[in-house]
Short mmCIF file of C-alpha atoms in Angstrom, two decimals:
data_model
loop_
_atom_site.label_atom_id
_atom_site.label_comp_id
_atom_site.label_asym_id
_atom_site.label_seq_id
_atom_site.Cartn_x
_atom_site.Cartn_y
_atom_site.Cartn_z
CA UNK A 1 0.00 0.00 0.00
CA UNK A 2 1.50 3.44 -1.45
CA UNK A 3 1.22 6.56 0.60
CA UNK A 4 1.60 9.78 -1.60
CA UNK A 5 1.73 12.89 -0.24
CA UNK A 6 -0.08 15.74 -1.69
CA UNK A 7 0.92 19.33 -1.55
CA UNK A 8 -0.84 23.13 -2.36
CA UNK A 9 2.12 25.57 -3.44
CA UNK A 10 2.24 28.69 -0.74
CA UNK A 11 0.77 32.29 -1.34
CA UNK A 12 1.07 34.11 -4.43
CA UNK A 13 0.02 37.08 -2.73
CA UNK A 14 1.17 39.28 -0.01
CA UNK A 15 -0.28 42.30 1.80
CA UNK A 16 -1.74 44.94 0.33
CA UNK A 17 -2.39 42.46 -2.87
CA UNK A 18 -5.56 42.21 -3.88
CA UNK A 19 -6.35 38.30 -4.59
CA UNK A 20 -7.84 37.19 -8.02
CA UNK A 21 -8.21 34.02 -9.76
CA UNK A 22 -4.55 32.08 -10.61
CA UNK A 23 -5.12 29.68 -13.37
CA UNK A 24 -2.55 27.50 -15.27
CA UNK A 25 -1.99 31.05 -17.27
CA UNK A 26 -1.09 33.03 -14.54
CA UNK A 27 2.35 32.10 -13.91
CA UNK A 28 2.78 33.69 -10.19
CA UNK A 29 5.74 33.03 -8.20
CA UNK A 30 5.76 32.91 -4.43
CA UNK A 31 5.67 35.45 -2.54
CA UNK A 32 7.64 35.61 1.07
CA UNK A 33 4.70 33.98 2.58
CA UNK A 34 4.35 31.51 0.39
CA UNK A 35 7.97 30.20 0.29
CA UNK A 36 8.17 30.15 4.27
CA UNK A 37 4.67 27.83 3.76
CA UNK A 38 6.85 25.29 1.87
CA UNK A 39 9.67 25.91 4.46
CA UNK A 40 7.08 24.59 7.01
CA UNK A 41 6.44 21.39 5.02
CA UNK A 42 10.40 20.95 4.69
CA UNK A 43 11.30 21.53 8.01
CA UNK A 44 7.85 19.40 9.58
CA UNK A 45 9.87 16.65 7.09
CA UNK A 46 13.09 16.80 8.35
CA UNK A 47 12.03 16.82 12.27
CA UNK A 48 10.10 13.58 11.50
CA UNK A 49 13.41 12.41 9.80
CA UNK A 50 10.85 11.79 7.03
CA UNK A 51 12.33 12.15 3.28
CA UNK A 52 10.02 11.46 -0.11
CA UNK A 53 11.59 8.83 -2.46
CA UNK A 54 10.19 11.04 -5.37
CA UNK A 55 8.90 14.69 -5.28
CA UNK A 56 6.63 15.47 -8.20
CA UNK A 57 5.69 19.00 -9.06
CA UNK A 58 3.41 21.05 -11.56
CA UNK A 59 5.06 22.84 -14.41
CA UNK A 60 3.96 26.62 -12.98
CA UNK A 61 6.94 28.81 -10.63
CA UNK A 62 4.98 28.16 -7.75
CA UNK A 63 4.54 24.71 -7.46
CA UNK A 64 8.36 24.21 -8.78
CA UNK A 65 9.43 26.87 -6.30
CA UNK A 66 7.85 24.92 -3.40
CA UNK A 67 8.93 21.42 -4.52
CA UNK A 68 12.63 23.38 -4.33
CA UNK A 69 12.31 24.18 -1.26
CA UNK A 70 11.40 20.91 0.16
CA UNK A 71 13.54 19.42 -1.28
CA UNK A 72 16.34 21.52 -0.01
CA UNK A 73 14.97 20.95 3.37
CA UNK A 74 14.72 17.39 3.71
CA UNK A 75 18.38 16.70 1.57
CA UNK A 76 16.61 15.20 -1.66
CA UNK A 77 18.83 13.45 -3.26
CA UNK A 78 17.05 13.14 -6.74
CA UNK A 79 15.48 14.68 -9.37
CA UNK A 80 12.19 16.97 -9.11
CA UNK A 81 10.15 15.17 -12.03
CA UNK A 82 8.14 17.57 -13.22
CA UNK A 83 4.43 16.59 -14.40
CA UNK A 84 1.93 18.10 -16.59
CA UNK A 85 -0.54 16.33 -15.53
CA UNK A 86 0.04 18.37 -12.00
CA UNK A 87 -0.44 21.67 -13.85
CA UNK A 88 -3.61 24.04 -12.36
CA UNK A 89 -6.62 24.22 -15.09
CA UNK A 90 -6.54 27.17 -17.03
CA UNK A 91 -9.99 29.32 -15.85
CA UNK A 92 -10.47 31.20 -19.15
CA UNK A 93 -11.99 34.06 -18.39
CA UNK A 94 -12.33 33.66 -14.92
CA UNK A 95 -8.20 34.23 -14.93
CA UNK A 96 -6.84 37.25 -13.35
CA UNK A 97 -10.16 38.20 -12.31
CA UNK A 98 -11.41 38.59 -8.37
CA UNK A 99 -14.43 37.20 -6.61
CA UNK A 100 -16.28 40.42 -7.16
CA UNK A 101 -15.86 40.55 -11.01
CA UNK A 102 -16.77 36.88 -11.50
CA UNK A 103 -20.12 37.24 -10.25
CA UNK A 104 -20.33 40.58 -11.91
CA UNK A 105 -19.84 39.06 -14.95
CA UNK A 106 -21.00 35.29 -14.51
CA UNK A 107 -23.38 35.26 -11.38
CA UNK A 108 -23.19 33.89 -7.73
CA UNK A 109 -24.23 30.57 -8.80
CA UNK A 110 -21.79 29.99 -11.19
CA UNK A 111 -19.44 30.91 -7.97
CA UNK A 112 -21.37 29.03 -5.68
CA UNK A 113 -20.31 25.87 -8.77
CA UNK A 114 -17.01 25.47 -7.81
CA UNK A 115 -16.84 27.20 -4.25
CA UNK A 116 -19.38 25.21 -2.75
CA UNK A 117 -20.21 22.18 -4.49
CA UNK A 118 -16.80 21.95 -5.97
CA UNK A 119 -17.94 21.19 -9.61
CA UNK A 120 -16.95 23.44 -12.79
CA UNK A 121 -19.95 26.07 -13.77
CA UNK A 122 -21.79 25.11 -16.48
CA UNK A 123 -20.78 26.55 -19.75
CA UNK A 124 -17.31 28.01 -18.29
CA UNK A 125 -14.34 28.21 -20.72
CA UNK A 126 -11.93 26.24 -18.18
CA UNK A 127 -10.01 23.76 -19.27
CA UNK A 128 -8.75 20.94 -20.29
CA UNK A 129 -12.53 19.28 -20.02
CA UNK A 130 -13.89 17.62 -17.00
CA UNK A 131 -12.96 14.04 -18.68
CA UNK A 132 -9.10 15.06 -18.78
CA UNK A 133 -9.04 16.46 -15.60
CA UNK A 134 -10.49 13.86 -13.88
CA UNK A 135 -7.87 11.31 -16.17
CA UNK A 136 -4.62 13.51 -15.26
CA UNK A 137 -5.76 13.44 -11.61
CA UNK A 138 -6.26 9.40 -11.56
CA UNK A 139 -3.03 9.04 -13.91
CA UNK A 140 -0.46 11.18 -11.94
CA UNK A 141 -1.54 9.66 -8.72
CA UNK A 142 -1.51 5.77 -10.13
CA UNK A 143 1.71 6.66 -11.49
CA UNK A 144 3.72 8.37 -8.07
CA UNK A 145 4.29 5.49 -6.01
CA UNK A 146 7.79 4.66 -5.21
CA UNK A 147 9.30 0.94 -4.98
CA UNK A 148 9.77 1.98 -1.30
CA UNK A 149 8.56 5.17 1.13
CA UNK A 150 6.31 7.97 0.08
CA UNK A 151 6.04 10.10 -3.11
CA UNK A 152 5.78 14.12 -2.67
CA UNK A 153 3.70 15.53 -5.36
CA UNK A 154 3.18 19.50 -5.26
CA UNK A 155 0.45 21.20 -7.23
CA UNK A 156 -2.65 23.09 -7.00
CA UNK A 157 -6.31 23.84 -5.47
CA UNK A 158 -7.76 23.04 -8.51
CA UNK A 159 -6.26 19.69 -9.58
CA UNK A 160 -6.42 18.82 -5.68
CA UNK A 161 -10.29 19.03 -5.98
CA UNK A 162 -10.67 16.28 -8.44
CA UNK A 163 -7.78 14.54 -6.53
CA UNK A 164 -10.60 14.38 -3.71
CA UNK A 165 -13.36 13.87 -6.44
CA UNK A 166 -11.74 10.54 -7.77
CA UNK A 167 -10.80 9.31 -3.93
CA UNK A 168 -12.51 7.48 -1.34
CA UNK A 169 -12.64 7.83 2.50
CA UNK A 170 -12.53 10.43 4.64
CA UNK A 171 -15.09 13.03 4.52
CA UNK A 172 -13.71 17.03 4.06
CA UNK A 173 -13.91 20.07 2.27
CA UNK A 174 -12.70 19.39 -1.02
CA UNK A 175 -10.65 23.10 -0.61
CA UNK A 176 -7.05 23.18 0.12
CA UNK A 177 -5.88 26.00 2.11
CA UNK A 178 -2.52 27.11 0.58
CA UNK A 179 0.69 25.19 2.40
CA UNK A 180 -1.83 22.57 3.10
CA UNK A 181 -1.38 18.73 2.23
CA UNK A 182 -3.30 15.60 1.97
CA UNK A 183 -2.60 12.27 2.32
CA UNK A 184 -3.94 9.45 0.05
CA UNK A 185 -3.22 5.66 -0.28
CA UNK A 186 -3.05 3.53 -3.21
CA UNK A 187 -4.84 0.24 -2.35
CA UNK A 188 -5.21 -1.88 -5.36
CA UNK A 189 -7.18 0.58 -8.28
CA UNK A 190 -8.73 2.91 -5.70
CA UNK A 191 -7.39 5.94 -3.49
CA UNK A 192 -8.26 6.42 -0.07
CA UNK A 193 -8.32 9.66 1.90
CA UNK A 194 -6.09 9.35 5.25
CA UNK A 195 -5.58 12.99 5.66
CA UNK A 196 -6.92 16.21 3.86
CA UNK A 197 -6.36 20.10 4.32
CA UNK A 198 -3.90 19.58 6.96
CA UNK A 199 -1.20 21.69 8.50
CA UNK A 200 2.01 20.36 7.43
CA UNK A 201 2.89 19.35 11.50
CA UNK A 202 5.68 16.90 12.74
CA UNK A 203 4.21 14.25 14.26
CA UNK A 204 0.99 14.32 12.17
CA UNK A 205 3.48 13.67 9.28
CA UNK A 206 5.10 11.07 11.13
CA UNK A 207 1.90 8.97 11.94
CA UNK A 208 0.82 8.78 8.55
CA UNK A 209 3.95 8.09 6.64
CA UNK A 210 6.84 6.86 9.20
#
C-alpha cells in the first residue's frame, strides 16, 4: 500500500495584494509567505526524519518553487520530475479576475459551482474538459508510487479538488488552504483519503507516513 503525499504551493500574494483568480496562465511566483509555507512542510519533514523517495511538481513557478524548497529541506537526493498532468486548469476568463468581477460578470451561482459544491460552472471556458481532468488526476496519482517510502507531489487547489473527487474515504472540504497537504493511499485501483487540508505538523506527518 503506497502513501503519496499531496501538496498546495504557498501564497502568491502578499499584503496589500488584492487576490484574483490564478489559473494555469497566470504564472505567479511565491511570494515571502508563500515560500516560508513550503519551508514549514520541509522543516515538519526533516524533524520527522521523514524524506520522499520522489517529489513530483506542476510545471507553474509556484509549485516548482515549493517542490525546491522541500527538497532543499529534507536533503533530496534526486530529481524533481516535473508533471503536466500536475499543472492548475486554465480558468479562461475567470483568470486574473477577483471574486467580485466573477459574479459581476457570470453570477453567484456559477461561484457558488465550484466554491461550494466543488464542480466546474456550467458553460465556463476552463479547461482541459472535465474528462481530462479527472484522467490527469487518476493518472499522476496511479503513477507516483515509489518501490519503497512515500512520493511528494506538489500542485494546485484546482487539480487537488478532483484529486478528492476521484478518492474514497474520509469526509472534508474538497478546498485546500494554501501550504496545506493531503494524504492518500493507493490500495489496489482505488485511493483512499487518510488525511486532507492539513497543516504540514511533525508528528501528524510522522503517523501517517513513518
Amino acid at each position: 500500500m503506497a502513501r503519496l503525499l499531496l501538496a498546495r504551493h504557498g501564497n502568491t500574494f502578499g499584503p496589500g495584494d488584492t487576490p484574483v483568480w490564478v489559473g494555469a496562465r497566470e504564472d505567479l511566483p511565491l511570494v515571502e509567505k508563500g515560500e516560508a509555507q513550503a519551508a514549514e512542510l520541509g522543516i515538519a519533514l526533516r524533524d520527522a526524519r521523514l524524506r520522499p523517495a520522489r517529489i513530483l511538481s506542476g510545471p507553474l513557478k509556484r509549485t516548482r518553487r515549493a517542490a525546491e524548497i522541500v527538497a532543499d529541506l529534507t536533503d533530496f537526493g534526486g530529481e524533481i520530475e516535473i508533471d503536466d498532468r500536475l499543472r492548475e486548469i486554465d480558468y479562461g476568463s475567470w483568470g486574473g479576475k477577483t471574486n467580485e468581477e466573477i459574479i459581476d460578470l457570470f453570477g453567484q451561482e456559477a461561484l457558488d459551482y465550484w466554491n461550494t459544491a466543488h464542480r466546474r460552472p456550467p458553460n465556463s471556458d476552463w479547461s482541459p474538459d472535465e474528462a481530462t481532468l479527472k484522467t490527469n488526476a487518476l493518472s499522476a496519482l496511479a503513477d507516483a508510487p515509489a518501490q519503497t517510502g512515500f512520493t511528494l507531489l506538489v500542485t494546485s487547489n484546482g487539480v487537488l479538488r478532483y484529486v478528492y473527487g476521484e478518492s474514497e474515504g474520509l469526509a472534508a472540504d474538497a478546498k485546500v488552504k494554501t501550504g496545506h497537504v493531503c494524504v492518500v493511499e493507493r490500495r489496489n485501483n482505488t485511493f483512499h483519503r487518510l488525511a486532507w487540508n492539513d497543516k504540514p505538523e511533525t508528528g501528524r506527518l510522522e503517523d501517517l507516513l513513518g
